[in-house]
PDB file of C-alpha atoms in Angstrom:
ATOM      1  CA  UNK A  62       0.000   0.000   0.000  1.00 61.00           C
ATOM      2  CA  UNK A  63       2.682   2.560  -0.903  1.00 68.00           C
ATOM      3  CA  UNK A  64       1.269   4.502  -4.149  1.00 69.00           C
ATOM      4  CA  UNK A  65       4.623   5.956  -4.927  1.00 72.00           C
ATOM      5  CA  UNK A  66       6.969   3.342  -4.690  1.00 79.00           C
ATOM      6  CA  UNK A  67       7.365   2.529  -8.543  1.00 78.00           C
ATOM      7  CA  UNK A  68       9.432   2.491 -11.637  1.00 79.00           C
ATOM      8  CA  UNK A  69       9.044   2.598 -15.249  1.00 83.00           C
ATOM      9  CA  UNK A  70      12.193   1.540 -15.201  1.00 83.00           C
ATOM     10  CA  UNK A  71      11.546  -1.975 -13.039  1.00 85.00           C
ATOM     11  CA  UNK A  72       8.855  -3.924 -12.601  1.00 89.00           C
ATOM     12  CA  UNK A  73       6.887  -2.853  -9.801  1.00 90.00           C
ATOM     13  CA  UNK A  74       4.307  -4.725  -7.795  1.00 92.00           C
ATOM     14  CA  UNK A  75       1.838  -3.594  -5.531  1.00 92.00           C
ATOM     15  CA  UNK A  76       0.622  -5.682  -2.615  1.00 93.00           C
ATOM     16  CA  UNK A  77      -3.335  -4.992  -1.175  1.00 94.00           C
ATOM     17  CA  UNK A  78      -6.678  -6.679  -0.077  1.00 95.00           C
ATOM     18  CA  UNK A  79      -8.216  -3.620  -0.898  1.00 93.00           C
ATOM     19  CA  UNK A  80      -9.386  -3.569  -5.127  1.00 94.00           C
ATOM     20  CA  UNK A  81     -12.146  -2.100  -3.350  1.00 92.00           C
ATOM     21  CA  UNK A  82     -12.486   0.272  -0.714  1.00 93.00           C
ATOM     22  CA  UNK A  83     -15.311   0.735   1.216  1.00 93.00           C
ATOM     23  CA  UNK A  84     -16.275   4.054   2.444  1.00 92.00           C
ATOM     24  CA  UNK A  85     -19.577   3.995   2.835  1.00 90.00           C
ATOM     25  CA  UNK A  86     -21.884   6.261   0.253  1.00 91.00           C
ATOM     26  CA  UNK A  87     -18.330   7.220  -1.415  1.00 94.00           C
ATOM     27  CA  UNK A  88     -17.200   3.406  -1.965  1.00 92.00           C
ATOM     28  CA  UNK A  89     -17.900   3.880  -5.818  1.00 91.00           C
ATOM     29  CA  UNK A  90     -15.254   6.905  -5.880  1.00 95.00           C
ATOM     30  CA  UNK A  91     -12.496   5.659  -3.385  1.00 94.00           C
ATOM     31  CA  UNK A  92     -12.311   2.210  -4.851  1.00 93.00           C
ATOM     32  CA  UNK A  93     -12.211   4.138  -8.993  1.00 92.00           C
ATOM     33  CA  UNK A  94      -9.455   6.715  -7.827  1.00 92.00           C
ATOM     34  CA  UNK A  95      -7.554   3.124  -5.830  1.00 92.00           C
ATOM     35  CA  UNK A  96      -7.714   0.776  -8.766  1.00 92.00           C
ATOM     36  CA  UNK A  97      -6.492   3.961 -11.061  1.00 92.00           C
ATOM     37  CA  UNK A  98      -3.739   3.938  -8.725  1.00 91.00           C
ATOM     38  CA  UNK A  99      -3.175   0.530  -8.943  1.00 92.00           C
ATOM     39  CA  UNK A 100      -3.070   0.426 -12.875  1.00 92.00           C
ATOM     40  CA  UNK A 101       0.147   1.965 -12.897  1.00 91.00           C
ATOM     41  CA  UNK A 102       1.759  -0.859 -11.869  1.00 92.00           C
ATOM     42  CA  UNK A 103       2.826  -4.016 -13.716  1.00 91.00           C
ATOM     43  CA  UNK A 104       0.961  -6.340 -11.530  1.00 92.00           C
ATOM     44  CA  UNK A 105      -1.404  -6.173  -8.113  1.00 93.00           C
ATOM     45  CA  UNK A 106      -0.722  -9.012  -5.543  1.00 93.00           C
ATOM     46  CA  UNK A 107      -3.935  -9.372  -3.215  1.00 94.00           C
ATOM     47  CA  UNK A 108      -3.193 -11.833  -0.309  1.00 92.00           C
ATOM     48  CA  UNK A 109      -6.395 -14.143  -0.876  1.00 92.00           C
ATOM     49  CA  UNK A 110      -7.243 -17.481  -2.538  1.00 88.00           C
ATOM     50  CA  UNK A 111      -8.327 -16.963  -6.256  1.00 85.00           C
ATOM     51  CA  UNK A 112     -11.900 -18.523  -5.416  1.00 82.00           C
ATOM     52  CA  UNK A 113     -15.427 -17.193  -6.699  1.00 75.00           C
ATOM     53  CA  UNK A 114     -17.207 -17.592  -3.330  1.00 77.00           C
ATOM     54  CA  UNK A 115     -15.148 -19.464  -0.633  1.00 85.00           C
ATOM     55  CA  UNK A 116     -12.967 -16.823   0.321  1.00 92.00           C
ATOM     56  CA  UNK A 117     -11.357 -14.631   2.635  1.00 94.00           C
ATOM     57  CA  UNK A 118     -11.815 -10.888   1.262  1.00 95.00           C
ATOM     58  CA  UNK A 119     -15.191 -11.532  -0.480  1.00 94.00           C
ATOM     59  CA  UNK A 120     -15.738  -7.981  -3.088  1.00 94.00           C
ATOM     60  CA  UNK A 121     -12.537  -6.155  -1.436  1.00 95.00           C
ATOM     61  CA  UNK A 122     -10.154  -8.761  -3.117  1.00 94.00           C
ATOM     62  CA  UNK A 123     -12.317  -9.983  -5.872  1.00 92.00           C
ATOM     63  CA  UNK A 124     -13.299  -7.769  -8.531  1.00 90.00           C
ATOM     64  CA  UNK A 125     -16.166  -8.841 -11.350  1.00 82.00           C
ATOM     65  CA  UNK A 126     -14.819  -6.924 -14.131  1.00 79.00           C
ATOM     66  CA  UNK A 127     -11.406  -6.769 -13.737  1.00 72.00           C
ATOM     67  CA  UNK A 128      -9.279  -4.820 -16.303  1.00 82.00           C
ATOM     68  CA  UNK A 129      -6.432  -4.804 -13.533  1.00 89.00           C
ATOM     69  CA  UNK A 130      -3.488  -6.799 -13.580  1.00 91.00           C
ATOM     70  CA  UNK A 131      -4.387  -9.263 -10.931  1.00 92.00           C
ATOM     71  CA  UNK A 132      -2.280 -12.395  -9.260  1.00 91.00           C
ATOM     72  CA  UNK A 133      -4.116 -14.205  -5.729  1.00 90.00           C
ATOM     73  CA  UNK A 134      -1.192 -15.271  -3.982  1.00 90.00           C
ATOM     74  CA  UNK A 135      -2.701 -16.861  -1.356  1.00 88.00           C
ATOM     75  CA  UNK A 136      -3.440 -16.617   2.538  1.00 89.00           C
ATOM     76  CA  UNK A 137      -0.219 -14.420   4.100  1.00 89.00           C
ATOM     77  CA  UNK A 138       0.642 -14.903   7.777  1.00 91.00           C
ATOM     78  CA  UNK A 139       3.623 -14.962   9.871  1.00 92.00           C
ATOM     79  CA  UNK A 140       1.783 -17.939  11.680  1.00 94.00           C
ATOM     80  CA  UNK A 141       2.284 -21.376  11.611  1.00 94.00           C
ATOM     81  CA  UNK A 142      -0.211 -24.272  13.039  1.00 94.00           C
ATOM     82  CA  UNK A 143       0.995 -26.267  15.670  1.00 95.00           C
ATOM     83  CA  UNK A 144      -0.431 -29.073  17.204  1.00 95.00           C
ATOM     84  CA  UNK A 145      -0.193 -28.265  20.984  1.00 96.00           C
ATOM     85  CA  UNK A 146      -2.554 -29.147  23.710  1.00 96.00           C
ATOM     86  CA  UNK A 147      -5.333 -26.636  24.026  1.00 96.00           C
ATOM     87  CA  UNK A 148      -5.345 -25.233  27.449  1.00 97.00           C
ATOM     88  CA  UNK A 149      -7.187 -21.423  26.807  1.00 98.00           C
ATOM     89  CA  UNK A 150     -10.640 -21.518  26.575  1.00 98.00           C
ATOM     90  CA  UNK A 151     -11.123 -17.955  25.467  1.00 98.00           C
ATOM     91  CA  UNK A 152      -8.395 -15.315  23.726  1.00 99.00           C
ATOM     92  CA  UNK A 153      -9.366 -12.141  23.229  1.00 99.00           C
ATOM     93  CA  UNK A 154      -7.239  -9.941  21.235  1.00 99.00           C
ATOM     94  CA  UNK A 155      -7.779  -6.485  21.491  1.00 98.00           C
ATOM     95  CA  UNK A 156      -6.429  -4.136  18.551  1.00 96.00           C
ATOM     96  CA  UNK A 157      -7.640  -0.646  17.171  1.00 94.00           C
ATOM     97  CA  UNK A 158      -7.693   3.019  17.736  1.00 94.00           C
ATOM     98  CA  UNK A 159      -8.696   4.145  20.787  1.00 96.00           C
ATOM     99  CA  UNK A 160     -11.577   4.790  22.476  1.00 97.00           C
ATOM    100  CA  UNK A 161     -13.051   1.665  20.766  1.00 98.00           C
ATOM    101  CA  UNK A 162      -9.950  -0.545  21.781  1.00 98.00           C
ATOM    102  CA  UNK A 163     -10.721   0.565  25.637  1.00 98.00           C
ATOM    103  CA  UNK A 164     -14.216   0.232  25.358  1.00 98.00           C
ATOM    104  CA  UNK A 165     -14.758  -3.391  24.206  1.00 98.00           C
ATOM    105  CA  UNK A 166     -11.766  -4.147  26.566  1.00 98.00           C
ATOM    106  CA  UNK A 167     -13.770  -3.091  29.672  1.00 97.00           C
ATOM    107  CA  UNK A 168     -17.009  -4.687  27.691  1.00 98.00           C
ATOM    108  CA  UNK A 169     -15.460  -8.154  27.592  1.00 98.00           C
ATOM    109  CA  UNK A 170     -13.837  -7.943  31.112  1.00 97.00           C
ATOM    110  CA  UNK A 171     -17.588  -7.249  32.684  1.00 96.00           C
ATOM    111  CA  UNK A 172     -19.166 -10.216  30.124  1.00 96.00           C
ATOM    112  CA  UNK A 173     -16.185 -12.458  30.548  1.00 96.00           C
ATOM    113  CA  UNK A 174     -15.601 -12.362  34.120  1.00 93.00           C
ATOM    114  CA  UNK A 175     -18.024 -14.603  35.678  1.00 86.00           C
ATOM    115  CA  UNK A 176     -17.461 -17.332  33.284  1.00 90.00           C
ATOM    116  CA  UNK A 177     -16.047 -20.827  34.300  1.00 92.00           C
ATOM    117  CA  UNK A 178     -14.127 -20.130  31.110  1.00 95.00           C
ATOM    118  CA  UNK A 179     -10.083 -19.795  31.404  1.00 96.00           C
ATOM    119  CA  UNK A 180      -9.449 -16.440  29.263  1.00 98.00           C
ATOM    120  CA  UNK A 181      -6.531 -14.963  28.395  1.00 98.00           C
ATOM    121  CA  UNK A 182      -6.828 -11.322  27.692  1.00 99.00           C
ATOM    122  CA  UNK A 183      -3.615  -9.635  24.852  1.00 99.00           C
ATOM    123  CA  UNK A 184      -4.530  -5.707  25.452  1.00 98.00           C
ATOM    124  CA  UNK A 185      -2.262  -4.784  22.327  1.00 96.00           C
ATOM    125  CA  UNK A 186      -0.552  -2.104  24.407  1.00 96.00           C
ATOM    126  CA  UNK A 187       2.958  -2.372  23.447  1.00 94.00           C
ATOM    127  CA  UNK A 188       5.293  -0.986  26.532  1.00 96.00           C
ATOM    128  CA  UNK A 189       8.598  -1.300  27.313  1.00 94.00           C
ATOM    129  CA  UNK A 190       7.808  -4.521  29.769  1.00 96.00           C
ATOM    130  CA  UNK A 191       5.176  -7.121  29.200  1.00 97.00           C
ATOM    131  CA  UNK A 192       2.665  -6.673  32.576  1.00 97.00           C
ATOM    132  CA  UNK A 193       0.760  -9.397  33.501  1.00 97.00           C
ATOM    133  CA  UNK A 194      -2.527  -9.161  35.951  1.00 96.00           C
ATOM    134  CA  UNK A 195      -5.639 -11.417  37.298  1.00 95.00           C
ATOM    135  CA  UNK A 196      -8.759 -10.227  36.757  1.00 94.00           C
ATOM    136  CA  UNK A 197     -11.498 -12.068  38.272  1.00 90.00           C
ATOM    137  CA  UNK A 198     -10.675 -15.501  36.300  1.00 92.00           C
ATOM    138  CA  UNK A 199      -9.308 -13.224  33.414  1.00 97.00           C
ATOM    139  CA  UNK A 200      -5.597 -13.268  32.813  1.00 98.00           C
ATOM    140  CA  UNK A 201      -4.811  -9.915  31.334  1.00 98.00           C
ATOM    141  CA  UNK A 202      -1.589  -9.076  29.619  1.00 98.00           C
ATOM    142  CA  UNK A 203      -0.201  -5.806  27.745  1.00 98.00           C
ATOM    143  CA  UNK A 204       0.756  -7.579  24.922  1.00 98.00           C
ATOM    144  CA  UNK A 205       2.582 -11.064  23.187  1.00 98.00           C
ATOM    145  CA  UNK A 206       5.665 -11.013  20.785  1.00 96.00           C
ATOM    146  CA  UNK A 207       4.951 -12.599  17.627  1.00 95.00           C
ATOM    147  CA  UNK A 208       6.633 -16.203  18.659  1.00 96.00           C
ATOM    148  CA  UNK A 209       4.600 -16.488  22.061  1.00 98.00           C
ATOM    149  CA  UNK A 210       1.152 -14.991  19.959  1.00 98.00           C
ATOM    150  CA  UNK A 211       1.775 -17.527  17.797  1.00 98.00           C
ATOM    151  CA  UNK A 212       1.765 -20.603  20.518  1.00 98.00           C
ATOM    152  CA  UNK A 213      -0.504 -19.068  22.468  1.00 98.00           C
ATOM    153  CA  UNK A 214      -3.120 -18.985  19.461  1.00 98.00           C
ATOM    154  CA  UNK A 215      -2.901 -22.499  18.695  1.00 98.00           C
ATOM    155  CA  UNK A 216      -3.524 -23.576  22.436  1.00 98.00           C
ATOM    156  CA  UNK A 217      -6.538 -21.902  22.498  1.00 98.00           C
ATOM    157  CA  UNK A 218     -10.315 -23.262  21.657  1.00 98.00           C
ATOM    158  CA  UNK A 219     -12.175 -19.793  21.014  1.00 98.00           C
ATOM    159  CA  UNK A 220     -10.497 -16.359  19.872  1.00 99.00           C
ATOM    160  CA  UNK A 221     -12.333 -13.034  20.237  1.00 99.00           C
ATOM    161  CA  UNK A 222     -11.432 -10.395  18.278  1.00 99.00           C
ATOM    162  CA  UNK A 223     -11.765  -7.415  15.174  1.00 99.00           C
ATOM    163  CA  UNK A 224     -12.205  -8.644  12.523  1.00 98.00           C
ATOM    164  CA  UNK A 225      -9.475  -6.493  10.641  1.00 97.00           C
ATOM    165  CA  UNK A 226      -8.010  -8.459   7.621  1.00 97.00           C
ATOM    166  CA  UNK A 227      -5.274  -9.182   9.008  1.00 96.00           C
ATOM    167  CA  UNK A 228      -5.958 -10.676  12.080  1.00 97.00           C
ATOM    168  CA  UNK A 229      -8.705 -13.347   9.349  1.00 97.00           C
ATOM    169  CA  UNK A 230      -5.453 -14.303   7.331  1.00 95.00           C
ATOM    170  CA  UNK A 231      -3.470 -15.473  10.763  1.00 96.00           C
ATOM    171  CA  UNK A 232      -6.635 -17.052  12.175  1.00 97.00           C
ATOM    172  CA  UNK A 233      -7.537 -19.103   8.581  1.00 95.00           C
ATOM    173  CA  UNK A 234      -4.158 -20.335   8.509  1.00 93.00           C
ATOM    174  CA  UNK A 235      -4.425 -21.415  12.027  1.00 95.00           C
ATOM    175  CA  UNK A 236      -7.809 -22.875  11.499  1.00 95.00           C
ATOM    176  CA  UNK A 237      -9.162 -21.353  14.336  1.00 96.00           C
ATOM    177  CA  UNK A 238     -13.117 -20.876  15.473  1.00 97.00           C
ATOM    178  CA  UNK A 239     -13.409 -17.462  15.978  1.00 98.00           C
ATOM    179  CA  UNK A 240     -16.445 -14.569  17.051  1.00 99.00           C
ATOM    180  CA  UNK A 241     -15.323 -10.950  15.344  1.00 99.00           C
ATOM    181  CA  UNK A 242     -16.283  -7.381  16.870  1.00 99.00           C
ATOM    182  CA  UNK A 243     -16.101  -5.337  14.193  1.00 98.00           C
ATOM    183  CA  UNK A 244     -14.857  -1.825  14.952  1.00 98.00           C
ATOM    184  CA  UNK A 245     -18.088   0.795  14.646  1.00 96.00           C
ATOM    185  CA  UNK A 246     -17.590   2.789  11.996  1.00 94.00           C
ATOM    186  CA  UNK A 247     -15.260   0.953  10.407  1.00 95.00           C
ATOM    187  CA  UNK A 248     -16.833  -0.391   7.032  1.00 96.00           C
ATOM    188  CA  UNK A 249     -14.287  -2.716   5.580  1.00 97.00           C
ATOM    189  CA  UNK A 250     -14.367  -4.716   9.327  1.00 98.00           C
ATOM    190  CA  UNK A 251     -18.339  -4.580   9.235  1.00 98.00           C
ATOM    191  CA  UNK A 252     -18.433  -6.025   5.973  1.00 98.00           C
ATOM    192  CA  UNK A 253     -15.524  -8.453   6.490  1.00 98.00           C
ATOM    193  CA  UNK A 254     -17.571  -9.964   9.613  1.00 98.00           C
ATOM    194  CA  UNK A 255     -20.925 -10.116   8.284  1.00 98.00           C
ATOM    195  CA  UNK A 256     -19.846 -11.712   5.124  1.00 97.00           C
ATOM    196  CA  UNK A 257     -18.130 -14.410   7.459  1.00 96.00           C
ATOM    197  CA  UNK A 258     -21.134 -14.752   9.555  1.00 98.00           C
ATOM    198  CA  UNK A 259     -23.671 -15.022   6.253  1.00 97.00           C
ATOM    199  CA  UNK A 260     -21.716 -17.513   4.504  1.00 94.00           C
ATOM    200  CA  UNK A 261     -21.851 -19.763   8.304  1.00 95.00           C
ATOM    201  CA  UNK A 262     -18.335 -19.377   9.101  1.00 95.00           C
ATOM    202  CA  UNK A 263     -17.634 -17.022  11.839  1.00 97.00           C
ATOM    203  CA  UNK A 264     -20.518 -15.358  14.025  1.00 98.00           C
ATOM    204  CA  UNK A 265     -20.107 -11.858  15.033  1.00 98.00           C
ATOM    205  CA  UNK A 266     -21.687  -8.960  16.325  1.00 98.00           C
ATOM    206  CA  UNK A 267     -21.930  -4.963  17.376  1.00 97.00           C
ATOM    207  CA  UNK A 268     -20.099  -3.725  20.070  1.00 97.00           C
ATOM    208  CA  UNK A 269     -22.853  -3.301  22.330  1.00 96.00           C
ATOM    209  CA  UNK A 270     -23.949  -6.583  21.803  1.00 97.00           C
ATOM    210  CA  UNK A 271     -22.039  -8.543  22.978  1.00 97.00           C
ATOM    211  CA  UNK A 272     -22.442 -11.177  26.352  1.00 95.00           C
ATOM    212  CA  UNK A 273     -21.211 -14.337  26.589  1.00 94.00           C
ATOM    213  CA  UNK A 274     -24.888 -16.556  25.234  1.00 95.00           C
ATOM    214  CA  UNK A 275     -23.348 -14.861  22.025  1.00 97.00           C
ATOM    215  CA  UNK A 276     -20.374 -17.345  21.949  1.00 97.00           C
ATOM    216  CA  UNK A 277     -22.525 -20.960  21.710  1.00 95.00           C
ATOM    217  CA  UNK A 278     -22.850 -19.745  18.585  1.00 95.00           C
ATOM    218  CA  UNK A 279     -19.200 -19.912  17.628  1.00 97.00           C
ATOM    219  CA  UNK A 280     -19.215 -24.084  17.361  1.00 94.00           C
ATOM    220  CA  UNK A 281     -22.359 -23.944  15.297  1.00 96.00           C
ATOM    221  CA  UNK A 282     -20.367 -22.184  12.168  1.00 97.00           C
ATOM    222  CA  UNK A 283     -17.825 -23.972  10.385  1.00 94.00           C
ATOM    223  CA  UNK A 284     -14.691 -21.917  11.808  1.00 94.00           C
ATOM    224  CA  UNK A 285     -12.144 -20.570   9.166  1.00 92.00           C
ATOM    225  CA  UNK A 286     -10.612 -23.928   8.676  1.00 76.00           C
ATOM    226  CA  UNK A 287     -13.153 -24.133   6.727  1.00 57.00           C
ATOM    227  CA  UNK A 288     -11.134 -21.704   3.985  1.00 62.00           C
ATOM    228  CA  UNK A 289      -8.688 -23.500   1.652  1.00 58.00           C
ATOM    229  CA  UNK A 290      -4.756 -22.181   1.982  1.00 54.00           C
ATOM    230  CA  UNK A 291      -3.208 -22.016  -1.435  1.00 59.00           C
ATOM    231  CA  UNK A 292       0.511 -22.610  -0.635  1.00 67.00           C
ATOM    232  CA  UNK A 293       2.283 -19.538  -2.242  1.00 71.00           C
ATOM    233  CA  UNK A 294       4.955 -20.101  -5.726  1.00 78.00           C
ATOM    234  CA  UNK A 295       7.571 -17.425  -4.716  1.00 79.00           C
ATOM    235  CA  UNK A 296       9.594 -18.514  -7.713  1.00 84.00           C
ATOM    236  CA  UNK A 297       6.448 -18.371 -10.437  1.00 84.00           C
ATOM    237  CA  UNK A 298       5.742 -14.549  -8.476  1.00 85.00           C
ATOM    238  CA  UNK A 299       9.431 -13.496  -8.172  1.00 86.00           C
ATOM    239  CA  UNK A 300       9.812 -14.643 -11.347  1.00 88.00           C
ATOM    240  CA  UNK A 301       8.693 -11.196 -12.773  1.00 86.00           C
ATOM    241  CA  UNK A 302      11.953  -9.266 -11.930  1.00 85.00           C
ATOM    242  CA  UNK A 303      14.169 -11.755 -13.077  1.00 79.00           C
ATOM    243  CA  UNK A 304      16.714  -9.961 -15.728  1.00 61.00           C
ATOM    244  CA  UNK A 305      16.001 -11.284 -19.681  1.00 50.00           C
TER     245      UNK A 305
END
């Protein structure tokens, strides 16, 4: 997503989810004045599977007419399954600008906190030390490296979280079930989770809600295992700057 880093000189490549942007009642002229951008380069990676209806960006990754130059390389996440015992009930990942991010935490501390549940709360506060703190039978923590994030995902049963594009790529590829809390006012994350939660793969809901009945849902949908993983051809990709 860096409009300006290109050559006429060298191929150039540019790397988004986003063919369409979604704005609300200016989507029309966002995603126009984006795919213009995107035109001027020789080829647009979008980090999805290059399937019609089971996949993971639905119309932001997936255009109908498409006179762009268009490769699906696949799921992208710095995560890797594991199997390891599962011994989190809940994770709840908490991401986002603030006041939102501050809000749903205190939202799902009060919902979460009488539950016979064993959650593990990642604030995504990053601070010099990493803080750890009981609350009620909520373990609370500032926030994970990538390595411990990474086992700490695939020990848990449920995750909580945004549903920010992102955060679906590293939960497909670690087939996890999931329940998403969009952002308000954030239309790509709206239409992300209720696309998910039409198509029976992830239930989700607004903000205010949200209690805890909400998450019997989550074993009802078919969880984003569900979503095929194309492995990625770095050498077919790459091959594009290779000198003639």
């Amino acid at each position: 997503n860096r409009f300006g880093v290109r050559s006429k000189a060298i191929p150039s490549v540019f790397i988004t989810h986003q063919l369409n942007v979604l704005t609300g009642s200016t989507t029309v002229i966002t995603s126009k004045m984006h795919q213009k951008i995107i035109k001027k380069f020789d080829v647009c990676w979008v980090p999805d599977v290059d399937e019609v209806v089971m996949n993971l960006s639905g119309k932001l990754g997936h255009l109908t007419e498409a006179k762009l130059s268009i490769k699906h390389i696949g799921v992208l996440s710095r995560m890797k399954k594991k199997e390891l015992p599962k011994s989190i009930d809940i994770l709840v990942l908490l991401s986002g600008p603030e006041p939102q991010r501050t809000i749903l935490e205190e939202k799902l501390k009060e919902s979460l906190k009488n539950s016979e549940k064993k959650v593990l709360m990642v604030c995504g506060i990053v601070e010099e030390e990493q803080r750890w703190q009981d609350f009620e039978n909520i373990k609370v923590v500032n926030f994970m490296k990538s390595d411990e994030l990474e086992d700490t995902l695939n020990k848990t049963e449920i995750v909580i979280s945004r549903s920010g594009y992102t955060t679906i790529m590293d939960l497909a590829m670690l087939e996890k079930k999931a329940f998403f809390i969009p952002t308000p006012g954030q239309y790509e994350q709206e239409y992300l989770a209720k696309r998910l939660k039409n198509l029976g793969i992830v239930p989700s809901c607004k903000q205010e809600n949200f209690n805890m009945k909400k998450l019997d849902k989550v074993m009802v949908y078919k969880g984003l295992k569900t979503l095929s993983n194309q492995p990625v051809n770095f050498s077919e990709l790459f091959s594009l700057f290779e000198s003639e």
